[in-house]
Short mmCIF file of C-alpha atoms in Angstrom, two decimals:
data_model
loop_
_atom_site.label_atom_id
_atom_site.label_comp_id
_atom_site.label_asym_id
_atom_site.label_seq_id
_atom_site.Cartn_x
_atom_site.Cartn_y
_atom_site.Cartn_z
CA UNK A 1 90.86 -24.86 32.10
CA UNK A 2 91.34 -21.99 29.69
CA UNK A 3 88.58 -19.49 29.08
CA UNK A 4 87.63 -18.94 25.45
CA UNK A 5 88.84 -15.67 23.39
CA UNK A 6 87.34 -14.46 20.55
CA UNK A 7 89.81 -14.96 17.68
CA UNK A 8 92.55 -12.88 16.67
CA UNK A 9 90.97 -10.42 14.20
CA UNK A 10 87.85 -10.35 15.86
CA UNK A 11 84.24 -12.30 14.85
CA UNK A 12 82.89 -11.65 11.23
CA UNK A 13 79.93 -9.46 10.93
CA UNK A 14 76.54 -10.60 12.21
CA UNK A 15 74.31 -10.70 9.17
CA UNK A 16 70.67 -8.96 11.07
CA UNK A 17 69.52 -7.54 7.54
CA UNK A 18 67.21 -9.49 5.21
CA UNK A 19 68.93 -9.88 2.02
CA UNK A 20 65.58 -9.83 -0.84
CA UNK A 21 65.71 -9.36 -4.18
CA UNK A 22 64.22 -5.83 -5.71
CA UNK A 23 60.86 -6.61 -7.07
CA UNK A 24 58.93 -4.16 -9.66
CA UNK A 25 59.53 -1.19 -10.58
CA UNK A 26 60.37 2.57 -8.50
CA UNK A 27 56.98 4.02 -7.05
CA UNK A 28 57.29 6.89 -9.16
CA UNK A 29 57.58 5.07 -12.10
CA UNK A 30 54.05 3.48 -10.84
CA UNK A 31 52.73 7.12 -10.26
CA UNK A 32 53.64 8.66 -13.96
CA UNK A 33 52.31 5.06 -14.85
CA UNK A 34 48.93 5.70 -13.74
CA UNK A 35 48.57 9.45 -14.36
CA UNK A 36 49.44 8.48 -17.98
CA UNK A 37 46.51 5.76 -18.02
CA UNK A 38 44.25 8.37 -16.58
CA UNK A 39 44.90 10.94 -18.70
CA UNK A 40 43.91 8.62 -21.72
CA UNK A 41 40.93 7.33 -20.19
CA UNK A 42 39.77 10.81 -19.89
CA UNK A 43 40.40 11.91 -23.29
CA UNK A 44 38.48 8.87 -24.34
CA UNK A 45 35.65 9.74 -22.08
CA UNK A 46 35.57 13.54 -23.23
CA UNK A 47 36.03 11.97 -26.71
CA UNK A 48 32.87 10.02 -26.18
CA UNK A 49 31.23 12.82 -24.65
CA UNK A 50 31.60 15.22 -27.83
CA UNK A 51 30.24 11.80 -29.75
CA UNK A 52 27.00 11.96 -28.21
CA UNK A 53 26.69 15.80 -28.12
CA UNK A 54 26.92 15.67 -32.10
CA UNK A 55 24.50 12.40 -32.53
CA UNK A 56 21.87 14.43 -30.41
CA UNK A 57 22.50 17.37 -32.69
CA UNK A 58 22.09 15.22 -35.43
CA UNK A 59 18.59 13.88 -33.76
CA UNK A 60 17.56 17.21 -32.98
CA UNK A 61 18.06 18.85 -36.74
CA UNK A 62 16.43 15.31 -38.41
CA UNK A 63 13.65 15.72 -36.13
CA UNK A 64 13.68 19.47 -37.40
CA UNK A 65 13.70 18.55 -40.93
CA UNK A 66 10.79 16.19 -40.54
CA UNK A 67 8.69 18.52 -39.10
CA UNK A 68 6.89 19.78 -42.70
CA UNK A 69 6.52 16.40 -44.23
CA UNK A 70 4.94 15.17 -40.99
CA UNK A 71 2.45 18.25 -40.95
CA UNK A 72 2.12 17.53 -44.54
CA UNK A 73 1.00 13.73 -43.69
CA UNK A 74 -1.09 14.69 -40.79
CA UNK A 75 -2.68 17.56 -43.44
CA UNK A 76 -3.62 14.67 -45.87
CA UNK A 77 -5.27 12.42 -43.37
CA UNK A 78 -7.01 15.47 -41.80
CA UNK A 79 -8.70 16.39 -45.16
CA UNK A 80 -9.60 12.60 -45.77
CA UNK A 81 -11.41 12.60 -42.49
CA UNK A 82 -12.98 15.57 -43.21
CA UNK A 83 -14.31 14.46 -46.63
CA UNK A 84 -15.60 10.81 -45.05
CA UNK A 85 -17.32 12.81 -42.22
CA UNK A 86 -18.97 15.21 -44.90
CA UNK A 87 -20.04 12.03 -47.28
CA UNK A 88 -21.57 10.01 -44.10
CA UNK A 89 -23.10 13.31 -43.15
CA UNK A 90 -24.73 13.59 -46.51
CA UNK A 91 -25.86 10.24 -46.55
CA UNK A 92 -27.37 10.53 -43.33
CA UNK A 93 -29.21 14.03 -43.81
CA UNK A 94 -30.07 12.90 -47.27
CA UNK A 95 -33.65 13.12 -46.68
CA UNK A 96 -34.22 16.23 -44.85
CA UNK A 97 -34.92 19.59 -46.32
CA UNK A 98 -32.22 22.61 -46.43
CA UNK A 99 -29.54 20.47 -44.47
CA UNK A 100 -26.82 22.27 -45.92
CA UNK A 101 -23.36 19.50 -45.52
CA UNK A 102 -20.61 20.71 -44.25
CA UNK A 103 -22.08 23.54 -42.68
CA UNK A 104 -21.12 23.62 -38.71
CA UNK A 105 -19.22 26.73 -38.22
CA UNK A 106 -21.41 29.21 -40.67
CA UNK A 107 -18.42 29.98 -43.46
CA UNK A 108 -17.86 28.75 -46.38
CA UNK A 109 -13.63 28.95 -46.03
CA UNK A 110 -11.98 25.88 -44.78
CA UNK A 111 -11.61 25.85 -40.51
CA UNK A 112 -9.60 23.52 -39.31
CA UNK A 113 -11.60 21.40 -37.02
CA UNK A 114 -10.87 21.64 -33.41
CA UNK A 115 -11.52 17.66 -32.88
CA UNK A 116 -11.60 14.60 -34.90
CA UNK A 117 -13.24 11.70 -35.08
CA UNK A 118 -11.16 8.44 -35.20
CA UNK A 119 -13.23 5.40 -36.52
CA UNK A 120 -13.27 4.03 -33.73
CA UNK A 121 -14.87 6.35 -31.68
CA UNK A 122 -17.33 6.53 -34.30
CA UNK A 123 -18.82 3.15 -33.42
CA UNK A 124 -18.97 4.04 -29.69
CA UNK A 125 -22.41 5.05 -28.06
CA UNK A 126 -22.73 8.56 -27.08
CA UNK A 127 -20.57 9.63 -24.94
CA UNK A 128 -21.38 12.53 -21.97
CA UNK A 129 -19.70 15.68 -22.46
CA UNK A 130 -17.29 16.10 -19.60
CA UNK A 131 -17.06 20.07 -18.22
CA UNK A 132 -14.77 21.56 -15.63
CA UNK A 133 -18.14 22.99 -13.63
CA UNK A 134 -20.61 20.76 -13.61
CA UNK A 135 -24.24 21.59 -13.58
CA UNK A 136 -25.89 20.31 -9.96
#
């Protein structure tokens, strides 16, 4: 019996290496990838950012620009008050002597008065007068 040789040349190479395809792309094609992607997202977001800075500047000047022909509206109903407070006043004082109308802080200029009184509260009963110290 005759041993076996290996053959003349020698045995082939042993193939111990897995033999895949190349899938995607280089990782640093991946990393300028995404720093590209951020860098638009945060223009966008700094673009956005500058968007809602100006509408609140917008807001705040409109707001600004309101401010006399609200005071001008709240004027108006402030003297219609006043003149429906002085007419139920007059009505209701009609009958006694010297009641001068009108006549609650001792001037005859305009003062602005330091409350008012809202219909409704004008049908309420009475209501206590509320101090910070009150009496025992």
């Amino acid at each position: 019996m005759s041993q076996d040789l290996p053959p003349v040349g020698g045995y082939g190479p042993v193939q111990y290496k897995r033999n895949l395809p190349v899938r995607g792309f280089r990782p640093g094609t991946y990393i300028i990838g995404m720093g590209l992607l951020m860098t638009y997202g945060f223009y966008k977001a700094i673009e956005a950012i500058h968007e809602q800075q100006e509408l609140s500047r917008e807001k705040q000047w409109s707001r600004i620009h309101l401010i006399p022909l609200l005071t001008a509206e709240k004027d108006r109903d402030l003297v219609r008050r006043t003149l429906a407070n002085e007419d139920r006043e007059r009505f209701l004082m009609k009958d006694v002597k010297g009641w001068k109308v009108g006549s609650v802080y001792n001037t005859d200029k305009f003062v602005k008065p330091t409350y008012v009184i809202t219909p409704a509260e004008a049908e309420k009963p009475e209501k206590p007068i509320r101090t910070l110290y009150p009496s025992a």
